[in-house]
Amino acid sequence: MDTCRIPENASKCSGNTMECFMVLSTQAQKISIGVLCGLFGTMCVFENSLVLYLIFSSPGIRKKPSYLFIGSLALADILASVIFVCSFVNFHVFNEAGFSKEVFLLQLGGVNTSFSASLSSLLLTALDRYISISRPSEYKLLMTRRRAWTALGALWVTCATIAYLPLLGWNCCALDSACSELFPFVDDNYLSGWICFVVLLLGSIVYAYAHVLWRARQHVAYMEKHQAQVGKQNTRMRMDVMLAKTLVMVLAVLTLCWSPVLVLIIYSIFARLSDRLRKVFAFCSTLCLLNSMVNPIIYALRSKELFSSLRRVFSHFRRQLRASEESPEAESTHKSSVMET
């Protein structure tokens, strides 16, 4: 197995680098992590798959760039849930350390790519709302489907490139530098750069949403003063305001779920972590799954278009179920009438 400089507080691990990061010491802790990952991961995959189906099964919804970005967010959350749950449970619960450095960094890169793409999709959605509210008359010209797909492609390529830098050589084994106390084989300098990237994304999202809410409040005040001019333009503004508030709720949940993880990562760069804090980090990591699970619930409750599409799907399902229940009775009635004839 690859060896490199292990964390100072993990020197008691008898030289096995991977085992130094297996911080769950009791069966109760492992069961708790397994249950949380299984519950959050299953719900996340189901809910986000439903969101993707609702978006791409409706021609009217999938043509809008706003929902393309939301679809990208749902796809990123699905991938993050699957990769994170499989690798996290396999490592911390089953203590599987028989894979190589490359395999571990490949898994870690997949998790980082998915979560980074999720955050970046929120940024694109915020920019989309910013353009829609600040320049409504030019929105359709500025935000076309082609530009939306181009932005999504650039987003995923950028996130994947940054996430797989450790696999490409920026790791503490190749550089013979100090490893992170939280992630095997990860260089502290790379971790600092990744944190800066995430903070930059969060700062850009907060700035965009702050401007969106400010313009949305101006639109609401304008509409209240000009009630006689209510029409399609005002209806569209109200929808933009509704969606802006929805995305702010998504951002609030994102911040609450990611703050503990980011704080502990930043703290680990500048100070040594105790075994207790490393266990806390393991449990806080499951909050990232909770964020991915909550996002689709917010869409269903706040987006009228997605909620209407969801009602149509349920209505269609109920009609099919009712038809399948009534078909045997209808068939028996038809047979009895044939016999009488």
Coordinates of C-alpha atoms in Angstrom, one line a residue:
M1 CA 0.0 0.0 0.0
D2 CA 1.2 3.6 -0.7
T3 CA 2.7 5.3 2.3
C4 CA 3.2 8.9 3.0
R5 CA 3.5 11.3 5.9
I6 CA 0.7 10.6 8.3
P7 CA -0.9 13.2 10.6
E8 CA 1.0 13.8 13.9
N9 CA -2.1 13.0 16.0
A10 CA -2.4 9.7 14.2
S11 CA 1.1 8.5 14.8
K12 CA -0.3 5.6 16.9
C13 CA -1.7 3.9 13.8
S14 CA 1.3 1.7 13.4
G15 CA 2.2 3.0 9.9
N16 CA -1.1 2.1 8.1
T17 CA -2.1 5.4 6.6
M18 CA -5.7 4.4 5.8
E19 CA -6.5 3.0 9.2
C20 CA -5.4 6.4 10.8
F21 CA -8.6 7.9 9.3
M22 CA -11.0 5.3 10.5
V23 CA -12.2 7.3 13.5
L24 CA -15.4 5.4 14.4
S25 CA -14.4 3.2 17.3
T26 CA -17.7 1.7 18.5
Q27 CA -20.3 -0.5 16.8
A28 CA -23.0 2.0 17.8
Q29 CA -21.2 4.8 16.0
K30 CA -20.8 2.7 12.8
I31 CA -24.5 1.6 12.9
S32 CA -25.6 5.3 13.4
I33 CA -23.5 6.4 10.4
G34 CA -24.8 3.5 8.3
V35 CA -28.4 4.2 9.1
L36 CA -28.0 8.0 8.4
C37 CA -26.2 7.4 5.1
G38 CA -28.7 4.7 4.0
L39 CA -31.8 6.9 4.9
F40 CA -30.5 10.2 3.5
G41 CA -28.9 8.6 0.5
T42 CA -32.0 6.6 -0.5
M43 CA -34.4 9.5 -0.1
C44 CA -32.0 11.8 -1.9
V45 CA -31.8 9.5 -5.0
F46 CA -35.5 9.0 -5.1
E47 CA -36.5 12.6 -4.7
N48 CA -33.9 14.0 -7.1
S49 CA -34.7 11.3 -9.7
L50 CA -38.3 12.4 -9.4
V51 CA -37.3 16.0 -10.0
L52 CA -35.3 15.0 -13.1
Y53 CA -38.3 13.1 -14.4
L54 CA -40.7 16.0 -13.8
I55 CA -38.4 18.4 -15.6
F56 CA -37.5 16.3 -18.7
S57 CA -40.9 14.7 -19.1
S58 CA -42.6 18.1 -19.5
P59 CA -41.8 20.0 -22.7
G60 CA -42.8 23.3 -21.3
I61 CA -40.5 23.0 -18.2
R62 CA -37.4 21.5 -19.8
K63 CA -37.2 24.3 -22.4
K64 CA -36.6 26.9 -19.6
P65 CA -32.9 27.5 -18.7
S66 CA -33.9 27.9 -15.0
Y67 CA -35.0 24.3 -14.9
L68 CA -32.0 23.0 -16.8
F69 CA -29.9 24.4 -14.0
I70 CA -32.2 22.8 -11.4
G71 CA -31.9 19.6 -13.3
S72 CA -28.1 19.9 -13.2
L73 CA -28.4 20.4 -9.4
A74 CA -30.6 17.3 -9.1
L75 CA -28.2 15.2 -11.2
A76 CA -25.2 16.4 -9.1
D77 CA -27.0 15.5 -5.9
I78 CA -27.8 12.0 -7.2
L79 CA -24.2 11.3 -8.1
A80 CA -22.9 12.8 -4.8
S81 CA -25.3 10.6 -2.8
V82 CA -24.4 7.4 -4.6
I83 CA -20.7 7.9 -4.6
F84 CA -20.5 9.4 -1.1
V85 CA -22.7 6.7 0.6
C86 CA -20.9 3.8 -1.1
S87 CA -17.4 5.1 -0.4
F88 CA -18.1 6.6 3.1
V89 CA -19.9 3.5 4.4
N90 CA -17.4 1.1 2.9
F91 CA -14.5 3.1 4.6
H92 CA -15.9 4.1 8.0
V93 CA -18.4 1.3 8.7
F94 CA -16.9 -1.8 7.0
N95 CA -13.3 -0.4 7.4
E96 CA -12.3 -1.5 3.9
A97 CA -8.8 -0.2 3.3
G98 CA -7.6 -2.7 0.7
F99 CA -7.8 -0.4 -2.3
S100 CA -4.9 1.7 -3.6
K101 CA -4.2 5.4 -3.4
E102 CA -5.4 5.9 -6.9
V103 CA -8.8 4.2 -6.3
F104 CA -9.3 6.2 -3.1
L105 CA -8.5 9.5 -4.9
L106 CA -10.8 8.5 -7.7
Q107 CA -13.7 8.1 -5.3
L108 CA -12.9 11.3 -3.5
G109 CA -12.7 13.1 -6.8
G110 CA -16.1 11.8 -7.7
V111 CA -17.6 13.1 -4.4
N112 CA -15.9 16.5 -4.7
T113 CA -17.0 16.8 -8.4
S114 CA -20.6 16.1 -7.5
F115 CA -20.8 18.4 -4.5
S116 CA -18.9 21.2 -6.3
A117 CA -21.2 20.8 -9.3
S118 CA -24.2 21.0 -7.0
L119 CA -22.9 24.3 -5.5
S120 CA -22.0 25.6 -9.0
S121 CA -25.5 24.8 -10.3
L122 CA -26.9 27.0 -7.6
L123 CA -24.6 29.7 -8.7
L124 CA -25.9 29.4 -12.3
T125 CA -29.4 29.4 -11.1
A126 CA -28.7 32.6 -9.1
L127 CA -27.2 34.3 -12.1
D128 CA -30.2 33.2 -14.2
R129 CA -32.6 34.8 -11.7
Y130 CA -30.3 37.9 -11.6
I131 CA -30.6 38.4 -15.3
S132 CA -34.4 37.6 -15.3
I133 CA -35.2 40.3 -12.7
S134 CA -32.5 42.9 -13.6
R135 CA -33.0 42.8 -17.4
P136 CA -36.4 41.2 -18.0
S137 CA -36.9 42.6 -21.5
E138 CA -33.6 41.0 -22.7
Y139 CA -33.8 37.8 -20.7
K140 CA -34.8 35.5 -23.6
L141 CA -32.1 36.9 -25.8
L142 CA -29.4 36.7 -23.1
M143 CA -30.3 33.3 -21.6
T144 CA -30.9 30.9 -24.4
R145 CA -30.9 27.1 -24.2
R146 CA -27.6 26.9 -26.1
R147 CA -25.9 29.2 -23.6
A148 CA -27.4 27.3 -20.7
W149 CA -26.0 24.0 -22.0
T150 CA -22.6 25.6 -22.7
A151 CA -22.5 27.0 -19.1
L152 CA -23.4 23.6 -17.7
G153 CA -20.7 21.9 -19.7
A154 CA -18.1 24.4 -18.6
L155 CA -19.4 24.0 -15.0
W156 CA -19.0 20.2 -14.9
V157 CA -15.6 20.3 -16.6
T158 CA -14.2 22.9 -14.2
C159 CA -15.5 21.0 -11.1
A160 CA -14.1 17.7 -12.4
T161 CA -10.7 19.2 -13.2
I162 CA -10.4 20.8 -9.7
A163 CA -11.6 17.7 -7.9
Y164 CA -9.3 15.3 -9.7
L165 CA -6.1 17.3 -9.2
P166 CA -5.0 15.1 -6.3
L167 CA -5.3 12.0 -8.6
L168 CA -3.3 13.8 -11.3
G169 CA -0.4 14.4 -8.9
W170 CA -1.3 17.1 -6.4
N171 CA -1.2 14.8 -3.4
C172 CA 1.0 14.5 -0.3
C173 CA 2.5 11.2 -1.4
A174 CA 3.8 12.6 -4.8
L175 CA 4.9 15.9 -3.3
D176 CA 6.2 14.4 0.0
S177 CA 4.3 17.0 1.9
A178 CA 2.1 16.9 5.0
C179 CA -1.2 15.1 4.5
S180 CA -4.5 16.4 5.7
E181 CA -5.8 15.1 9.0
L182 CA -9.3 14.5 7.6
F183 CA -8.6 13.0 4.1
P184 CA -6.0 10.4 3.2
F185 CA -3.4 11.3 0.6
V186 CA -4.8 14.9 0.3
D187 CA -2.2 17.7 0.5
D188 CA -3.0 20.6 2.9
N189 CA -2.2 23.2 0.2
Y190 CA -4.7 21.6 -2.2
L191 CA -7.3 21.5 0.6
S192 CA -6.8 25.2 1.2
G193 CA -7.2 25.9 -2.5
W194 CA -10.4 23.8 -2.6
I195 CA -11.8 25.7 0.4
C196 CA -11.1 29.0 -1.4
F197 CA -12.9 27.7 -4.4
V198 CA -16.0 26.8 -2.4
V199 CA -15.9 30.1 -0.4
L200 CA -15.7 32.0 -3.7
L201 CA -18.8 30.1 -5.0
L202 CA -20.7 30.7 -1.8
G203 CA -19.8 34.4 -1.8
S204 CA -20.9 34.8 -5.5
I205 CA -24.2 33.0 -4.7
V206 CA -24.9 35.2 -1.7
Y207 CA -24.1 38.4 -3.7
A208 CA -26.3 37.3 -6.6
Y209 CA -29.2 36.4 -4.4
A210 CA -28.9 39.6 -2.4
H211 CA -29.2 41.6 -5.6
V212 CA -32.1 39.4 -6.8
L213 CA -34.0 39.9 -3.6
W214 CA -33.3 43.7 -3.7
R215 CA -34.7 43.9 -7.2
A216 CA -37.6 41.6 -6.4
R217 CA -38.6 43.8 -3.5
Q218 CA -38.5 46.8 -5.9
H219 CA -40.8 44.9 -8.3
V220 CA -43.2 44.0 -5.5
A221 CA -43.4 47.7 -4.4
Y222 CA -43.9 48.8 -8.0
M223 CA -46.7 46.3 -8.5
E224 CA -48.5 47.4 -5.3
K225 CA -48.4 51.0 -6.6
H226 CA -49.7 50.1 -10.0
Q227 CA -52.5 47.6 -9.4
A228 CA -54.4 48.8 -12.4
Q229 CA -51.5 47.7 -14.7
V230 CA -51.5 44.1 -13.6
G231 CA -50.9 41.8 -16.5
K232 CA -48.6 39.2 -17.9
Q233 CA -45.5 41.2 -17.1
N234 CA -46.5 41.5 -13.5
T235 CA -47.4 37.9 -13.3
R236 CA -44.0 36.9 -14.6
M237 CA -42.4 39.2 -12.0
R238 CA -44.4 37.5 -9.3
M239 CA -43.1 34.2 -10.5
D240 CA -39.5 35.5 -10.5
V241 CA -40.0 36.7 -6.9
M242 CA -41.4 33.3 -5.9
L243 CA -38.5 31.4 -7.5
A244 CA -36.0 33.8 -6.0
K245 CA -37.4 33.2 -2.5
T246 CA -37.3 29.5 -3.2
L247 CA -33.6 29.6 -4.2
V248 CA -32.8 31.6 -1.1
M249 CA -34.3 28.8 1.0
V250 CA -32.1 26.3 -0.8
L251 CA -29.1 28.5 -0.1
A252 CA -30.0 28.8 3.6
V253 CA -30.3 25.0 3.9
L254 CA -27.0 24.6 2.0
T255 CA -25.2 27.0 4.4
L256 CA -26.6 25.3 7.5
C257 CA -25.7 21.8 6.3
W258 CA -22.2 22.7 4.9
S259 CA -21.0 25.2 7.6
P260 CA -19.9 22.5 10.2
V261 CA -17.9 20.6 7.6
L262 CA -16.2 23.7 6.2
V263 CA -15.4 25.1 9.6
L264 CA -13.8 21.8 10.7
I265 CA -11.8 21.6 7.4
I266 CA -10.5 25.1 7.8
Y267 CA -9.7 24.4 11.4
S268 CA -7.7 21.3 10.5
I269 CA -5.5 23.3 8.1
F270 CA -4.3 25.6 10.9
A271 CA -4.5 23.4 14.0
R272 CA -4.4 19.7 15.0
L273 CA -7.7 17.9 15.5
S274 CA -8.5 15.7 18.4
D275 CA -10.0 12.3 17.9
R276 CA -13.3 13.6 19.1
L277 CA -13.4 16.4 16.5
R278 CA -12.5 13.9 13.8
K279 CA -15.5 11.8 14.8
V280 CA -17.7 14.9 14.8
F281 CA -16.5 15.6 11.3
A282 CA -17.5 12.1 10.2
F283 CA -21.1 12.7 11.5
C284 CA -21.3 16.3 10.1
S285 CA -20.4 14.9 6.7
T286 CA -23.8 13.2 6.6
L287 CA -25.4 16.7 6.7
C288 CA -24.2 17.1 3.1
L289 CA -26.6 14.3 2.2
L290 CA -29.4 15.9 4.2
N291 CA -28.9 19.1 2.1
S292 CA -29.3 17.1 -1.1
M293 CA -32.4 15.4 0.3
V294 CA -34.1 18.7 1.3
N295 CA -33.6 20.5 -2.0
P296 CA -36.2 18.6 -4.0
I297 CA -38.7 19.0 -1.2
I298 CA -38.3 22.8 -1.4
Y299 CA -38.9 22.6 -5.2
A300 CA -42.1 20.6 -4.8
L301 CA -43.5 23.0 -2.2
R302 CA -42.4 26.3 -3.8
S303 CA -42.3 25.7 -7.6
K304 CA -45.9 25.8 -9.0
E305 CA -44.8 24.3 -12.3
L306 CA -43.0 21.4 -10.7
F307 CA -45.9 20.9 -8.2
S308 CA -48.4 20.9 -11.1
S309 CA -46.4 18.4 -13.0
L310 CA -46.1 16.2 -9.9
R311 CA -49.9 16.3 -9.5
R312 CA -50.4 15.3 -13.1
V313 CA -48.0 12.4 -12.6
F314 CA -49.9 11.2 -9.5
S315 CA -53.3 11.7 -11.3
H316 CA -52.1 9.6 -14.2
F317 CA -50.8 6.9 -11.9
R318 CA -54.1 6.8 -10.0
R319 CA -56.1 6.5 -13.2
Q320 CA -53.9 3.6 -14.4
L321 CA -54.2 1.9 -11.0
R322 CA -58.0 2.4 -11.0
A323 CA -58.2 1.1 -14.6
S324 CA -56.2 -2.0 -13.7
E325 CA -58.5 -2.7 -10.7
E326 CA -61.6 -2.3 -12.8
S327 CA -60.5 -4.3 -15.8
P328 CA -61.0 -7.8 -14.2
E329 CA -64.6 -6.8 -13.3
A330 CA -65.2 -5.4 -16.8
E331 CA -63.8 -8.6 -18.3
S332 CA -66.0 -10.9 -16.1
T333 CA -69.1 -8.8 -17.0
H334 CA -68.3 -9.1 -20.7
K335 CA -67.8 -12.9 -20.4
S336 CA -71.2 -13.3 -18.6
S337 CA -73.0 -11.3 -21.2
V338 CA -71.5 -13.5 -23.9
M339 CA -72.6 -16.7 -22.1
E340 CA -76.2 -15.3 -21.8
T341 CA -76.2 -14.5 -25.5

